[in-house]
Short mmCIF file of C-alpha atoms and ligand atoms in Angstrom, two decimals:
data_model
loop_
_atom_site.label_atom_id
_atom_site.label_comp_id
_atom_site.label_asym_id
_atom_site.label_seq_id
_atom_site.Cartn_x
_atom_site.Cartn_y
_atom_site.Cartn_z
CA MET A 9 -86.68 -37.20 53.38
CA ALA A 10 -86.32 -33.38 53.76
CA ASP A 11 -89.47 -31.33 53.12
CA ARG A 12 -89.09 -29.29 49.99
CA SER A 13 -92.69 -28.33 49.32
CA LYS A 14 -91.84 -24.74 48.72
CA THR A 15 -89.27 -23.28 46.31
CA SER A 16 -85.79 -24.76 47.23
CA THR A 17 -83.02 -22.43 48.31
CA GLU A 18 -80.56 -25.12 47.39
CA PRO A 19 -77.66 -23.77 45.32
CA ALA A 20 -77.27 -24.95 41.92
CA ALA A 21 -74.74 -27.63 41.42
CA PRO A 22 -71.26 -26.15 40.32
CA GLY A 23 -71.22 -26.20 36.65
CA ALA A 24 -74.93 -25.57 36.39
CA GLU A 25 -74.77 -21.81 36.34
CA GLY A 26 -76.21 -21.46 33.02
CA ALA A 27 -79.14 -23.85 33.82
CA PRO A 28 -82.62 -22.56 33.37
CA ALA A 29 -84.36 -21.28 36.59
CA GLY A 30 -86.98 -23.56 37.89
CA ALA A 31 -85.11 -26.76 36.67
CA PRO A 32 -85.72 -29.66 38.88
CA LEU A 33 -83.08 -30.34 41.73
CA HIS A 34 -83.93 -33.98 42.13
CA VAL A 35 -84.83 -36.03 39.20
CA ALA A 36 -85.58 -39.86 39.27
CA ILE A 37 -85.48 -42.27 36.35
CA VAL A 38 -87.14 -45.52 35.56
CA MET A 39 -84.41 -46.86 33.08
CA ASP A 40 -86.92 -48.88 30.85
CA GLY A 41 -86.82 -50.15 27.54
CA ASN A 42 -83.30 -52.16 27.33
CA GLY A 43 -85.10 -55.29 26.38
CA ARG A 44 -87.14 -53.75 23.54
CA TRP A 45 -84.07 -51.96 22.37
CA ALA A 46 -82.13 -55.08 22.13
CA HIS A 47 -85.06 -56.90 20.45
CA LYS A 48 -85.51 -54.40 17.79
CA ARG A 49 -81.92 -55.01 16.81
CA GLY A 50 -81.91 -58.79 16.94
CA LEU A 51 -79.67 -58.68 19.85
CA PRO A 52 -79.94 -60.64 23.38
CA ARG A 53 -81.46 -58.59 26.16
CA THR A 54 -78.19 -58.49 27.96
CA LEU A 55 -76.66 -56.37 25.40
CA GLY A 56 -79.79 -53.96 25.74
CA HIS A 57 -78.86 -53.65 29.64
CA ARG A 58 -75.21 -53.10 28.67
CA ALA A 59 -76.41 -50.39 26.41
CA GLY A 60 -78.60 -49.03 29.31
CA VAL A 61 -75.25 -48.57 31.26
CA GLU A 62 -74.00 -46.37 28.57
CA ALA A 63 -77.10 -44.23 28.69
CA LEU A 64 -76.68 -43.93 32.42
CA ARG A 65 -73.08 -42.73 31.98
CA ARG A 66 -74.38 -40.09 29.43
CA ILE A 67 -77.02 -38.96 31.81
CA VAL A 68 -74.84 -38.70 35.04
CA GLU A 69 -72.41 -36.50 32.96
CA ALA A 70 -75.28 -34.15 31.49
CA ALA A 71 -77.37 -33.81 34.57
CA PRO A 72 -75.31 -31.28 36.66
CA GLY A 73 -74.97 -28.91 33.74
CA LEU A 74 -78.80 -29.07 33.62
CA GLY A 75 -79.10 -27.88 37.00
CA ILE A 76 -79.88 -31.28 38.55
CA ARG A 77 -78.18 -31.98 41.98
CA TRP A 78 -79.73 -35.32 42.86
CA LEU A 79 -80.29 -38.15 40.36
CA THR A 80 -81.91 -41.31 41.55
CA VAL A 81 -82.08 -44.22 38.98
CA PHE A 82 -83.93 -47.58 39.29
CA GLY A 83 -81.32 -50.38 38.64
CA PHE A 84 -83.09 -53.30 39.92
CA SER A 85 -86.47 -53.85 41.47
CA THR A 86 -87.53 -56.42 44.26
CA GLU A 87 -89.87 -57.77 41.46
CA ASN A 88 -86.90 -58.25 38.78
CA TRP A 89 -85.90 -61.49 40.79
CA SER A 90 -88.80 -63.05 38.84
CA ARG A 91 -86.77 -62.79 35.49
CA PRO A 92 -84.91 -65.76 33.94
CA ALA A 93 -81.77 -66.76 36.08
CA ALA A 94 -79.32 -65.70 33.16
CA GLU A 95 -80.91 -62.27 32.95
CA VAL A 96 -80.87 -61.64 36.73
CA ALA A 97 -77.22 -62.62 36.61
CA GLU A 98 -76.61 -60.07 33.94
CA LEU A 99 -78.54 -57.25 35.88
CA MET A 100 -76.32 -58.15 38.99
CA ALA A 101 -73.31 -57.64 37.08
CA LEU A 102 -74.22 -54.15 35.87
CA PRO A 103 -73.01 -52.30 38.89
CA LYS A 104 -69.55 -53.84 38.52
CA ARG A 105 -69.58 -53.00 34.86
CA TYR A 106 -70.52 -49.41 35.79
CA PHE A 107 -68.38 -48.61 38.71
CA LYS A 108 -65.39 -50.38 37.32
CA ALA A 109 -65.14 -47.97 34.52
CA ASP A 110 -66.57 -44.80 36.28
CA LEU A 111 -66.00 -44.99 40.13
CA LYS A 112 -62.51 -43.11 39.78
CA ARG A 113 -64.17 -40.32 37.78
CA LEU A 114 -67.14 -39.98 40.04
CA GLU A 115 -64.99 -39.84 42.93
CA ARG A 116 -62.81 -37.17 41.43
CA GLU A 117 -65.93 -35.21 40.01
CA GLY A 118 -67.37 -34.74 43.47
CA VAL A 119 -70.19 -37.16 42.92
CA ARG A 120 -71.55 -38.86 46.08
CA VAL A 121 -72.95 -42.37 45.44
CA ARG A 122 -75.54 -44.12 47.58
CA ALA A 123 -77.31 -47.33 47.05
CA LEU A 124 -80.97 -47.55 48.00
CA GLY A 125 -82.88 -50.76 48.67
CA ARG A 126 -82.41 -54.14 50.53
CA ARG A 127 -78.87 -55.45 50.77
CA ASP A 128 -80.34 -58.87 51.80
CA GLY A 129 -80.47 -61.10 48.78
CA LEU A 130 -77.47 -59.44 47.14
CA SER A 131 -74.14 -61.27 46.72
CA GLN A 132 -71.54 -60.39 49.40
CA ASP A 133 -69.36 -59.25 46.28
CA LEU A 134 -72.09 -56.89 45.07
CA VAL A 135 -72.61 -55.28 48.73
CA ALA A 136 -68.93 -54.84 48.99
CA LEU A 137 -68.89 -53.06 45.71
CA LEU A 138 -72.02 -50.63 46.61
CA GLU A 139 -70.32 -50.07 49.96
CA GLU A 140 -66.91 -49.20 48.38
CA ALA A 141 -68.63 -46.70 45.98
CA GLU A 142 -70.56 -45.15 48.94
CA HIS A 143 -67.50 -45.02 51.06
CA ARG A 144 -65.03 -43.77 48.50
CA THR A 145 -67.48 -41.00 47.66
CA ALA A 146 -68.74 -40.21 51.02
CA GLY A 147 -66.99 -36.78 51.25
CA ASN A 148 -68.39 -35.53 48.05
CA ASP A 149 -71.28 -33.07 47.77
CA ARG A 150 -71.25 -31.59 44.34
CA PHE A 151 -73.84 -34.14 42.88
CA PHE A 152 -75.64 -37.06 44.41
CA LEU A 153 -76.32 -40.26 42.61
CA GLN A 154 -78.66 -42.74 44.14
CA ILE A 155 -78.69 -46.22 42.61
CA ALA A 156 -81.97 -48.09 43.66
CA PHE A 157 -80.93 -51.69 43.59
CA ASN A 158 -83.02 -54.65 44.82
CA TYR A 159 -85.30 -51.57 45.72
CA GLY A 160 -89.02 -51.61 45.88
CA GLY A 161 -91.19 -48.88 47.31
CA GLN A 162 -93.52 -51.14 49.08
CA ALA A 163 -90.71 -53.13 50.55
CA ASP A 164 -89.00 -49.86 51.63
CA ILE A 165 -92.18 -48.74 53.36
CA ALA A 166 -92.72 -52.08 54.87
CA ASP A 167 -89.17 -52.06 56.25
CA ALA A 168 -89.47 -48.71 57.76
CA ALA A 169 -92.77 -49.71 59.54
CA ARG A 170 -91.04 -52.77 61.02
CA ARG A 171 -88.14 -50.77 62.07
CA LEU A 172 -90.44 -48.22 63.88
CA ALA A 173 -92.57 -51.01 65.31
CA GLN A 174 -89.33 -52.38 66.80
CA GLU A 175 -88.42 -49.01 68.29
CA VAL A 176 -91.96 -48.79 69.87
CA ALA A 177 -91.85 -52.39 71.13
CA ALA A 178 -88.38 -51.66 72.83
CA GLY A 179 -89.80 -48.59 74.50
CA ARG A 180 -87.59 -46.14 72.69
CA LEU A 181 -90.42 -44.36 70.64
CA GLU A 182 -93.92 -43.32 71.38
CA PRO A 183 -96.47 -44.28 68.83
CA SER A 184 -97.77 -40.63 69.02
CA ALA A 185 -94.26 -39.56 67.82
CA ILE A 186 -94.76 -41.18 64.42
CA ASP A 187 -95.44 -38.64 61.78
CA GLU A 188 -94.59 -38.13 58.11
CA ARG A 189 -91.14 -36.54 58.97
CA VAL A 190 -90.31 -39.56 61.23
CA PHE A 191 -91.54 -41.98 58.51
CA SER A 192 -89.62 -40.25 56.05
CA GLN A 193 -86.40 -40.45 57.88
CA THR A 194 -86.87 -44.07 58.40
CA LEU A 195 -87.20 -44.99 54.70
CA SER A 196 -83.96 -45.78 52.68
CA THR A 197 -84.24 -42.40 51.15
CA ALA A 198 -83.80 -40.70 54.37
CA GLY A 199 -82.07 -37.37 54.04
CA LEU A 200 -82.70 -36.87 50.46
CA PRO A 201 -85.17 -34.29 49.18
CA PRO A 202 -88.15 -35.62 47.53
CA PRO A 203 -87.99 -36.13 43.59
CA ASP A 204 -89.36 -33.02 41.77
CA LEU A 205 -89.31 -34.87 38.52
CA ILE A 206 -89.89 -38.66 37.83
CA ILE A 207 -89.14 -39.62 34.21
CA ARG A 208 -89.92 -43.02 32.54
CA PRO A 209 -88.98 -43.52 29.12
CA SER A 210 -90.04 -46.45 26.81
CA GLY A 211 -93.68 -45.38 26.46
CA GLU A 212 -94.75 -47.11 29.64
CA GLN A 213 -96.75 -44.85 32.01
CA ARG A 214 -96.52 -46.42 35.54
CA LEU A 215 -94.31 -46.12 38.51
CA SER A 216 -93.70 -49.78 38.85
CA ASN A 217 -93.08 -49.57 42.78
CA PHE A 218 -90.55 -46.79 42.40
CA LEU A 219 -90.30 -44.17 45.11
CA LEU A 220 -94.05 -44.57 46.05
CA TRP A 221 -93.79 -42.54 49.28
CA GLU A 222 -91.28 -39.94 47.84
CA ALA A 223 -93.45 -39.42 44.64
CA ALA A 224 -96.34 -37.68 46.50
CA TYR A 225 -95.77 -34.37 44.84
CA ALA A 226 -93.47 -35.24 42.00
CA GLU A 227 -94.20 -34.26 38.37
CA LEU A 228 -94.28 -37.34 36.06
CA VAL A 229 -92.87 -37.23 32.69
CA PHE A 230 -93.41 -40.14 30.24
CA GLN A 231 -91.18 -40.22 27.14
CA ASP A 232 -91.31 -42.68 24.03
CA VAL A 233 -87.57 -43.07 23.63
CA LEU A 234 -86.18 -46.45 24.89
CA TRP A 235 -83.66 -45.98 27.57
CA PRO A 236 -80.33 -47.07 25.69
CA ASP A 237 -81.09 -44.23 23.34
CA TYR A 238 -81.67 -41.63 25.94
CA ASP A 239 -79.52 -38.66 25.82
CA SER A 240 -78.91 -35.13 27.24
CA GLY A 241 -81.41 -33.85 24.58
CA CYS A 242 -84.08 -36.11 26.08
CA LEU A 243 -83.37 -35.08 29.42
CA SER A 244 -83.46 -31.31 28.64
CA GLU A 245 -86.87 -32.02 26.94
CA ALA A 246 -88.29 -33.74 30.05
CA ILE A 247 -86.91 -30.55 32.05
CA ARG A 248 -88.89 -28.32 29.46
CA THR A 249 -92.00 -30.18 30.18
CA PHE A 250 -91.40 -30.05 33.93
CA ARG A 251 -90.89 -26.25 33.83
CA ALA A 252 -94.13 -25.66 32.12
CA ARG A 253 -96.09 -27.53 34.85
CA ASP A 254 -97.95 -25.64 37.69
CA ARG A 255 -96.78 -27.20 40.92
CA ARG A 256 -99.23 -26.42 43.80
CA PHE A 257 -98.35 -29.07 46.35
CA GLY A 258 -102.00 -29.16 47.48
CA GLY A 259 -102.25 -25.48 47.87
CA VAL A 260 -103.43 -22.56 45.41
CA VAL A 261 -101.24 -20.09 43.70
CA SER A 262 -102.27 -16.60 44.59
CA ASP A 263 -100.16 -13.60 43.70
CA ASP A 264 -97.19 -15.94 43.18
CA VAL A 265 -97.34 -17.09 46.85
CA LEU A 266 -98.25 -20.61 47.76
CA VAL A 267 -101.31 -20.74 50.31
CA ALA A 268 -102.24 -24.10 51.81
CA GLY A 269 -105.72 -24.86 50.86
C1 LIG B 13 -85.92 -52.32 32.59
O1 LIG B 13 -85.94 -52.68 31.08
C2 LIG B 13 -84.30 -52.10 32.99
C3 LIG B 13 -83.82 -52.71 33.93
C4 LIG B 13 -84.49 -53.92 34.70
C5 LIG B 13 -82.37 -52.52 34.34
C6 LIG B 13 -82.08 -51.06 34.08
C7 LIG B 13 -80.59 -51.03 34.44
C8 LIG B 13 -79.65 -50.34 34.02
C9 LIG B 13 -80.07 -49.51 32.50
C10 LIG B 13 -78.29 -50.16 34.27
C11 LIG B 13 -78.12 -50.14 35.53
C12 LIG B 13 -76.75 -49.65 36.16
C13 LIG B 13 -76.46 -49.78 37.27
C14 LIG B 13 -75.13 -49.25 37.69
C15 LIG B 13 -77.16 -50.44 38.37
P1 LIG B 13 -86.53 -53.82 30.53
O2 LIG B 13 -85.44 -54.91 30.56
O3 LIG B 13 -87.84 -54.20 31.43
O4 LIG B 13 -86.73 -53.46 29.18
P2 LIG B 13 -88.09 -53.96 28.34
O5 LIG B 13 -89.32 -53.22 29.01
O6 LIG B 13 -88.00 -53.26 26.98
O7 LIG B 13 -88.03 -55.47 28.28
#
């Protein structure tokens, strides 16, 4: 993951010219609260997840205009396999539901899609769909959408450690060469800037195994809205909260210059 511990020089996404200065460039979201949203309406949880896809669509559309360039969303965790089989089947169908309706538009609008997480354990159809989305949008660079699917922060760290151990065992890597940069580049998030802001709606206040390594200096914002109700106003509110934070990255702020301390 690229180091962005100082103010980024990345250009704003096209269309974000009016975005407030200091907006987060990389926002990550735990899309939580689908089940409760459905329960409140006397609906099956599956309908909550489907409404969650609509919310994802709204946020992908709104994000570039708010100055966001990278958006990473948690679609299915390595722990979600423990849910009832019917719900797992519904969750597995969500990427199809989303890309069937949206892939053409994402492709046309310059969005690059990337799936994060383990492909093992996913059906061949689903892997093919994720790869198709990645392949068809590979040339895009206006906005970057990462879908974490069968993803767990601990699993990602363990997988990276295993890959590095294999490199060492094969004599291709010196143990002394392993540092934070090399480790970052071995995670499934390699090449992405670290998230500036991680949002969790639904009132829960935890990371639930999302981006554990990458979250080191992310600002965390928790909101009381359930994900299917999430809209651009909620995202703007989270950005306002983010902009009021004092980010020091372990240093101290002196005369507006960050000094490592
Ligand atoms: C958590 O809510 C949400 C999920 C496990 C799934 C989230 C996925 C989406 C919103 C759509 C994903 C779309 C793509 C393209 C992958 P919950 O079920 O735990 O809600 P609860 O805490 O209220 O029960």
